CSV table of C-alpha atoms in Angstrom, one decimal:
chain,number,residue,atom,x,y,z
A,76,MET,CA,-0.2,-75.0,56.1
A,77,THR,CA,-1.4,-73.8,59.5
A,78,THR,CA,0.7,-70.7,59.4
A,79,ALA,CA,-0.4,-69.7,56.0
A,80,THR,CA,-4.1,-70.2,56.9
A,81,THR,CA,-3.7,-68.0,59.9
A,82,ALA,CA,-2.0,-65.2,58.0
A,83,THR,CA,-4.7,-65.3,55.4
A,84,THR,CA,-7.5,-65.1,58.0
A,85,ALA,CA,-5.8,-62.2,59.8
A,86,THR,CA,-5.4,-60.3,56.6
A,87,THR,CA,-9.0,-60.9,55.7
A,88,GLY,CA,-10.3,-59.8,59.1
A,89,THR,CA,-8.2,-56.7,59.0
A,90,SER,CA,-9.5,-55.8,55.6
A,91,ALA,CA,-13.1,-56.4,56.7
A,92,THR,CA,-12.6,-54.4,59.8
A,93,THR,CA,-11.1,-51.5,57.8
A,94,GLY,CA,-13.8,-51.6,55.2
A,95,THR,CA,-16.6,-51.3,57.8
A,96,SER,CA,-15.2,-48.9,60.4
A,97,ALA,CA,-13.0,-46.4,58.4
A,98,ALA,CA,-14.7,-43.1,57.5
A,99,PRO,CA,-15.0,-42.2,53.7
A,100,PRO,CA,-12.4,-39.8,52.4
A,101,SER,CA,-13.5,-36.2,52.0
A,102,ARG,CA,-14.1,-34.8,48.4
A,103,PRO,CA,-12.0,-31.8,47.3
A,104,ALA,CA,-13.8,-28.6,46.6
A,105,PRO,CA,-14.8,-28.0,42.9
A,106,ALA,CA,-12.0,-26.4,40.8
A,107,ALA,CA,-14.4,-23.7,39.5
A,108,ALA,CA,-15.2,-22.6,43.1
A,109,LEU,CA,-11.5,-22.3,43.9
A,110,ASP,CA,-10.8,-20.4,40.8
A,111,LEU,CA,-13.6,-17.9,41.5
A,112,ASP,CA,-12.4,-17.4,45.1
A,113,ARG,CA,-8.9,-16.8,43.9
A,114,LEU,CA,-9.9,-14.5,41.0
A,115,ALA,CA,-12.1,-12.4,43.3
A,116,GLY,CA,-9.1,-11.1,45.1
A,117,LEU,CA,-7.2,-10.2,41.9
A,118,ARG,CA,-7.1,-6.7,40.4
A,119,THR,CA,-8.1,-6.5,36.8
A,120,VAL,CA,-5.6,-4.7,34.6
A,121,PRO,CA,-6.7,-3.9,31.0
A,122,ALA,CA,-4.4,-4.8,28.2
A,123,ARG,CA,-2.2,-2.0,26.9
A,124,HIS,CA,-2.1,-1.2,23.2
A,125,PRO,CA,0.2,1.8,22.8
A,126,TRP,CA,0.7,1.4,19.0
A,127,ARG,CA,-3.0,1.2,18.4
A,128,TRP,CA,-3.5,4.4,20.3
A,129,ALA,CA,-0.7,6.0,18.4
A,130,ALA,CA,-2.1,5.1,15.1
A,131,GLY,CA,-5.6,6.3,16.1
A,132,ILE,CA,-4.2,9.7,17.3
A,133,ALA,CA,-2.2,10.1,14.1
A,134,ALA,CA,-5.3,9.5,12.0
A,135,LEU,CA,-7.3,12.0,14.1
A,136,VAL,CA,-4.6,14.6,13.6
A,137,VAL,CA,-4.7,14.1,9.8
A,138,LEU,CA,-8.5,14.4,9.8
A,139,ALA,CA,-8.3,17.5,12.0
A,140,GLN,CA,-5.8,19.1,9.6
A,141,PHE,CA,-8.1,18.3,6.6
A,142,ALA,CA,-11.2,19.7,8.4
A,143,HIS,CA,-9.2,22.9,9.4
A,144,GLY,CA,-8.3,23.3,5.7
A,145,LEU,CA,-11.9,23.0,4.7
A,146,ALA,CA,-12.9,25.6,7.2
A,147,THR,CA,-10.1,28.2,6.7
A,148,ASN,CA,-9.0,27.9,3.1
A,149,PRO,CA,-10.8,30.6,1.1
A,150,GLY,CA,-10.4,28.6,-2.1
A,151,TRP,CA,-13.3,26.4,-1.1
A,152,ASP,CA,-15.6,29.4,-1.3
A,153,TRP,CA,-18.4,28.0,1.0
A,154,ALA,CA,-20.6,31.0,0.4
A,155,THR,CA,-20.9,30.1,-3.3
A,156,PHE,CA,-21.4,26.5,-2.3
A,157,ARG,CA,-24.4,27.4,-0.1
A,158,LEU,CA,-25.8,29.7,-2.8
A,159,TYR,CA,-26.0,26.9,-5.4
A,160,PHE,CA,-26.4,23.8,-3.3
A,161,THR,CA,-30.2,24.1,-3.4
A,162,ALA,CA,-30.6,26.2,-6.5
A,163,ASP,CA,-33.4,25.4,-8.9
A,164,THR,CA,-31.1,24.4,-11.7
A,165,ILE,CA,-29.1,22.0,-9.5
A,166,LEU,CA,-32.3,20.4,-8.1
A,167,ARG,CA,-33.7,19.9,-11.6
A,168,ALA,CA,-30.4,18.4,-12.6
A,169,ILE,CA,-30.6,16.0,-9.6
A,170,GLY,CA,-34.1,14.9,-10.8
A,171,ARG,CA,-32.7,14.2,-14.3
A,172,THR,CA,-29.9,12.2,-12.8
A,173,LEU,CA,-32.3,10.1,-10.8
A,174,GLU,CA,-34.5,9.6,-13.9
A,175,LEU,CA,-31.5,8.3,-15.9
A,176,THR,CA,-30.5,6.1,-13.0
A,177,ALA,CA,-34.0,4.6,-12.7
A,178,TYR,CA,-34.5,4.0,-16.4
A,179,GLY,CA,-31.0,2.5,-16.8
A,180,THR,CA,-31.5,0.3,-13.8
A,181,VAL,CA,-34.9,-1.1,-14.9
A,182,LEU,CA,-33.9,-1.6,-18.5
A,183,GLY,CA,-30.5,-3.0,-17.6
A,184,PHE,CA,-31.7,-5.6,-15.1
A,185,LEU,CA,-34.7,-6.6,-17.2
A,186,LEU,CA,-32.5,-7.2,-20.2
A,187,GLY,CA,-29.8,-8.7,-18.0
A,188,THR,CA,-32.2,-11.3,-16.6
A,189,VAL,CA,-33.0,-12.4,-20.2
A,190,VAL,CA,-29.3,-12.5,-21.1
A,191,ALA,CA,-28.5,-14.5,-17.9
A,192,ALA,CA,-31.3,-17.0,-18.8
A,193,MET,CA,-29.9,-17.3,-22.3
A,194,ARG,CA,-26.4,-18.0,-20.8
A,195,LEU,CA,-27.9,-20.7,-18.6
A,196,SER,CA,-29.9,-22.2,-21.4
A,197,ARG,CA,-29.2,-25.7,-22.9
A,198,SER,CA,-29.3,-24.2,-26.4
A,199,ALA,CA,-25.8,-23.6,-27.8
A,200,ILE,CA,-27.1,-20.9,-30.0
A,201,LEU,CA,-28.7,-18.9,-27.2
A,202,ARG,CA,-25.6,-19.4,-25.0
A,203,SER,CA,-23.3,-18.1,-27.8
A,204,ILE,CA,-25.4,-15.0,-28.5
A,205,ALA,CA,-25.6,-14.1,-24.8
A,206,TRP,CA,-21.9,-14.6,-24.4
A,207,ALA,CA,-21.1,-12.4,-27.4
A,208,TYR,CA,-23.5,-9.7,-26.0
A,209,VAL,CA,-21.7,-9.7,-22.6
A,210,TRP,CA,-18.3,-9.7,-24.3
A,211,VAL,CA,-19.1,-6.8,-26.6
A,212,PHE,CA,-20.8,-4.4,-24.2
A,213,ARG,CA,-18.3,-5.0,-21.4
A,214,SER,CA,-15.4,-4.3,-23.8
A,215,ILE,CA,-16.6,-1.0,-25.1
A,216,PRO,CA,-16.3,2.1,-22.8
A,217,LEU,CA,-19.6,3.6,-21.8
A,218,ILE,CA,-18.8,7.0,-23.2
A,219,VAL,CA,-18.1,5.4,-26.6
A,220,GLN,CA,-21.4,3.6,-26.5
A,221,LEU,CA,-23.3,6.8,-25.6
A,222,VAL,CA,-21.8,8.7,-28.5
A,223,PHE,CA,-22.6,5.8,-30.9
A,224,TRP,CA,-26.2,5.7,-29.9
A,225,PHE,CA,-26.5,9.5,-30.0
A,226,ASN,CA,-25.3,9.4,-33.7
A,227,LEU,CA,-27.4,6.3,-34.7
A,228,SER,CA,-29.4,8.4,-37.1
A,229,TYR,CA,-26.2,8.8,-39.2
A,230,LEU,CA,-26.3,5.1,-39.9
A,231,TYR,CA,-30.0,4.5,-40.0
A,232,LYS,CA,-32.2,7.3,-41.2
A,233,ARG,CA,-35.5,5.5,-40.6
A,234,PHE,CA,-36.8,2.6,-38.6
A,235,GLY,CA,-39.2,0.3,-40.4
A,236,ILE,CA,-41.6,-2.5,-39.4
A,237,GLY,CA,-42.1,-5.3,-41.8
A,238,ILE,CA,-41.0,-8.8,-42.9
A,239,PRO,CA,-37.3,-9.5,-42.4
A,240,PHE,CA,-35.5,-9.1,-45.7
A,241,GLY,CA,-38.8,-8.3,-47.3
A,242,PRO,CA,-41.2,-5.4,-47.7
A,243,THR,CA,-41.7,-2.7,-45.1
A,244,PHE,CA,-45.1,-1.8,-43.8
A,245,GLY,CA,-44.3,1.4,-42.1
A,246,GLU,CA,-41.3,3.7,-41.3
A,247,VAL,CA,-40.5,6.5,-38.9
A,248,GLU,CA,-37.6,8.9,-38.7
A,249,THR,CA,-34.8,7.8,-36.4
A,250,VAL,CA,-34.4,11.4,-35.0
A,251,GLY,CA,-38.0,11.5,-34.1
A,252,VAL,CA,-37.9,8.2,-32.2
A,253,LEU,CA,-34.5,8.4,-30.5
A,254,SER,CA,-33.9,11.7,-28.8
A,255,ALA,CA,-30.8,12.6,-26.8
A,256,LEU,CA,-32.5,11.4,-23.6
A,257,GLY,CA,-33.7,8.2,-25.3
A,258,ALA,CA,-30.2,7.5,-26.6
A,259,ALA,CA,-28.7,8.1,-23.1
A,260,VAL,CA,-31.2,5.6,-21.6
A,261,LEU,CA,-30.6,3.1,-24.3
A,262,GLY,CA,-26.9,3.3,-23.9
A,263,LEU,CA,-27.0,3.1,-20.1
A,264,GLY,CA,-29.4,0.2,-20.1
A,265,LEU,CA,-27.6,-1.9,-22.7
A,266,HIS,CA,-24.3,-1.3,-20.9
A,267,GLN,CA,-25.8,-2.1,-17.5
A,268,ALA,CA,-27.4,-5.3,-18.9
A,269,ALA,CA,-24.1,-6.9,-19.7
A,270,PHE,CA,-22.9,-6.6,-16.1
A,271,ALA,CA,-26.4,-7.4,-14.6
A,272,ALA,CA,-26.5,-10.6,-16.6
A,273,GLU,CA,-23.2,-11.8,-15.1
A,274,ILE,CA,-24.4,-10.8,-11.6
A,275,ILE,CA,-27.6,-12.7,-11.9
A,276,ARG,CA,-26.0,-15.7,-13.5
A,277,GLY,CA,-23.4,-15.8,-10.7
A,278,GLY,CA,-26.1,-15.7,-8.0
A,279,ILE,CA,-28.1,-18.5,-9.6
A,280,ILE,CA,-25.1,-20.9,-10.2
A,281,ALA,CA,-24.1,-20.3,-6.6
A,282,VAL,CA,-27.2,-22.1,-5.3
A,283,ASP,CA,-26.5,-25.7,-4.6
A,284,ALA,CA,-27.7,-28.0,-7.4
A,285,GLY,CA,-29.1,-30.4,-4.8
A,286,GLN,CA,-31.8,-27.8,-4.1
A,287,ARG,CA,-33.2,-28.1,-7.6
A,288,GLU,CA,-32.8,-31.8,-7.6
A,289,ALA,CA,-34.8,-32.1,-4.4
A,290,ALA,CA,-37.5,-29.8,-5.8
A,291,ALA,CA,-37.7,-31.8,-9.0
A,292,ALA,CA,-38.0,-35.0,-7.0
A,293,LEU,CA,-41.0,-33.5,-5.2
A,294,GLY,CA,-42.6,-32.8,-8.5
A,295,ILE,CA,-42.4,-29.0,-8.2
A,296,PRO,CA,-42.6,-27.3,-11.7
A,297,ARG,CA,-39.5,-25.6,-13.0
A,298,TRP,CA,-40.9,-22.1,-12.9
A,299,ARG,CA,-41.9,-22.5,-9.3
A,300,GLN,CA,-38.5,-24.0,-8.5
A,301,GLY,CA,-36.9,-20.8,-9.7
A,302,ARG,CA,-39.4,-18.4,-8.1
A,303,ARG,CA,-39.7,-20.0,-4.7
A,304,ILE,CA,-36.5,-22.0,-4.1
A,305,VAL,CA,-33.6,-20.8,-6.3
A,306,LEU,CA,-34.3,-17.1,-6.5
A,307,PRO,CA,-34.7,-16.4,-2.8
A,308,GLN,CA,-31.3,-18.1,-2.1
A,309,ALA,CA,-29.6,-16.5,-5.1
A,310,MET,CA,-30.8,-13.0,-4.1
A,311,ARG,CA,-28.3,-13.0,-1.1
A,312,GLY,CA,-25.5,-13.3,-3.6
A,313,ILE,CA,-27.0,-11.0,-6.2
A,314,LEU,CA,-28.0,-8.1,-4.0
A,315,PRO,CA,-24.5,-6.7,-3.0
A,316,ALA,CA,-23.1,-6.7,-6.5
A,317,ALA,CA,-26.4,-5.5,-8.0
A,318,ALA,CA,-26.5,-2.5,-5.5
A,319,ASN,CA,-22.9,-1.8,-6.3
A,320,GLU,CA,-23.8,-1.6,-10.0
A,321,VAL,CA,-26.8,0.7,-9.3
A,322,ILE,CA,-24.5,3.1,-7.4
A,323,SER,CA,-22.0,2.9,-10.2
A,324,LEU,CA,-24.7,3.7,-12.7
A,325,LEU,CA,-25.8,6.7,-10.6
A,326,LYS,CA,-22.3,8.1,-10.8
A,327,GLY,CA,-21.9,6.9,-14.4
A,328,THR,CA,-24.8,9.2,-15.5
A,329,SER,CA,-22.2,12.0,-15.4
A,330,VAL,CA,-20.8,10.7,-18.6
A,331,VAL,CA,-23.9,11.8,-20.5
A,332,TYR,CA,-22.6,15.4,-20.4
A,333,VAL,CA,-21.2,14.6,-23.8
A,334,MET,CA,-24.8,14.5,-25.1
A,335,ALA,CA,-25.6,17.9,-23.5
A,336,ILE,CA,-28.2,16.4,-21.2
A,337,GLY,CA,-28.8,18.5,-18.1
A,338,GLU,CA,-27.9,16.0,-15.4
A,339,LEU,CA,-26.0,17.0,-12.2
A,340,PHE,CA,-22.4,17.2,-13.4
A,341,TYR,CA,-23.4,18.8,-16.7
A,342,GLN,CA,-25.4,21.5,-14.9
A,343,ALA,CA,-22.5,22.1,-12.5
A,344,GLN,CA,-20.2,22.6,-15.5
A,345,VAL,CA,-22.7,25.1,-17.0
A,346,VAL,CA,-22.8,27.1,-13.8
A,347,TYR,CA,-19.1,27.3,-13.1
A,348,GLY,CA,-18.5,28.0,-16.8
A,349,ARG,CA,-20.7,31.1,-16.4
A,350,THR,CA,-19.4,32.2,-12.9
A,351,GLY,CA,-15.9,30.9,-13.0
A,352,ARG,CA,-16.4,29.3,-9.5
A,353,VAL,CA,-15.0,25.8,-10.4
A,354,VAL,CA,-14.2,24.4,-6.9
A,355,PRO,CA,-17.5,25.3,-5.1
A,356,LEU,CA,-19.6,24.0,-8.0
A,357,LEU,CA,-17.7,20.7,-8.1
A,358,MET,CA,-18.2,20.4,-4.3
A,359,VAL,CA,-22.0,20.9,-4.9
A,360,ALA,CA,-22.0,18.0,-7.3
A,361,THR,CA,-19.8,15.9,-5.0
A,362,VAL,CA,-21.9,16.4,-1.9
A,363,TRP,CA,-25.1,15.6,-3.8
A,364,TYR,CA,-23.5,12.4,-5.2
A,365,VAL,CA,-22.5,11.4,-1.7
A,366,LEU,CA,-26.0,12.0,-0.3
A,367,LEU,CA,-27.7,10.1,-3.1
A,368,THR,CA,-25.2,7.2,-2.7
A,369,THR,CA,-25.9,7.1,1.0
A,370,VAL,CA,-29.6,6.8,0.4
A,371,LEU,CA,-29.1,3.9,-2.0
A,372,SER,CA,-26.7,2.2,0.5
A,373,VAL,CA,-29.3,2.5,3.3
A,374,GLY,CA,-31.9,1.0,0.9
A,375,GLN,CA,-29.5,-1.8,0.0
A,376,TYR,CA,-29.0,-2.6,3.7
A,377,TYR,CA,-32.7,-3.1,4.4
A,378,VAL,CA,-33.3,-5.1,1.2
A,379,GLU,CA,-30.4,-7.4,2.2
A,380,ARG,CA,-31.8,-7.7,5.7
A,381,HIS,CA,-35.1,-8.8,4.2
A,382,PHE,CA,-33.6,-11.6,2.2
A,383,ALA,CA,-31.4,-12.7,5.1
A,384,ARG,CA,-34.4,-14.0,7.0
A,385,GLY,CA,-34.2,-17.4,5.3
A,386,ALA,CA,-30.5,-17.9,6.3
A,387,GLN,CA,-30.4,-16.3,9.8
A,388,ARG,CA,-32.8,-17.0,12.6
A,389,THR,CA,-32.3,-13.4,13.9
A,390,PRO,CA,-32.0,-10.7,11.2
A,391,PRO,CA,-29.0,-8.4,11.6
A,392,PRO,CA,-29.8,-5.3,13.7
A,393,THR,CA,-30.7,-2.1,12.0
A,394,PRO,CA,-28.4,1.0,12.5
A,395,TRP,CA,-31.0,2.4,15.0
A,396,GLN,CA,-31.0,-0.8,16.9
A,397,ARG,CA,-27.2,-0.7,17.0
A,398,VAL,CA,-27.3,2.8,18.4
A,399,ARG,CA,-29.8,1.8,21.1
A,400,ALA,CA,-27.7,-1.2,22.1
A,401,LEU,CA,-24.6,0.9,22.3
A,402,ALA,CA,-26.5,3.4,24.5
A,403,ARG,CA,-27.6,0.7,26.9
A,404,SER,CA,-24.1,-0.7,27.1
A,405,LEU,CA,-22.5,2.6,28.0
A,406,PRO,CA,-23.4,2.4,31.8
A,407,ASP,CA,-21.7,-1.0,32.0
A,408,ARG,CA,-18.6,0.2,30.3
A,409,THR,CA,-18.3,3.2,32.6
A,410,ARG,CA,-18.4,1.0,35.8
A,411,PRO,CA,-15.1,0.2,37.5
A,412,ALA,CA,-13.3,-2.8,36.2
A,413,ALA,CA,-13.4,-4.5,39.7
A,414,ALA,CA,-17.2,-4.2,39.7
A,415,ARG,CA,-17.5,-6.2,36.4
A,416,THR,CA,-15.5,-9.2,37.7
A,417,PRO,CA,-17.4,-12.3,38.7
A,418,GLY,CA,-16.7,-11.8,42.4
A,419,GLY,CA,-16.8,-8.0,42.4
A,420,GLN,CA,-19.5,-5.9,44.1
A,421,SER,CA,-21.5,-3.5,41.9
């Protein structure tokens, strides 16, 4: 008993003495500081991508060959291209192309909105009629529809206003009401409406149903739900496809050449039929179509940026803002790699 007690006391005293007189252990340096010190002495070596460079050089060679052919091949006949690119006949034809595009777009999307609403209706009759409309006008080629509307006077000599299946109060000649331009606008608009209806319907059904349920729970009227809640969210899904359809309609106006309407492609055909310069006149039409499509694409970008405000805190930068950001970043990219490291000196 005595020995055990002594040993215990000695051990306790040692522990107490050690706990009061020993210095606290030193803490190791932070790992981040050690990593920065070690990385400061390393040389930065950029990653090598030889196949990426090889593919880029091959693509540049192909582009250079194509550009060389454009510049040296006499078949392109750039002198004739410059002569007719801003000719009065071509500029008037561009105006007619834009006119057809504008009329077809307005008529198509107005009617398409009605058809989309019918397809979303709770009425089985309205849904069936809207589905049949979309099915028919998406199935028939545009050129067939245009020729049909152009020859509508063959089926119906007169248009009348009166009681259905009853007496008529007044009649007009079909030829006097539906000219070639009117038939082209009608055909383009009805054709466009079938695709616009599906685009609008797809954007609306993409909005979460909980949005409408929450608005209804707050007592917001249905028309205001659609205008202030559903439509702004649906526009982000509608705009890309809608802009694509407008661009397709711009190019699709070339089909009305079968109706002898002086749009861009028809006028180019008239000129090269008279001069025999097929390729330069086709290039005139091609370049103008590219320029008009570019303008529409720029407009699409800014409209999409406007409707992106509700989904993104910071709107996407404009092309000019991207150029300025790239110009500001060029000095940093040209600095030596060692100067851009955390421990490097600039």
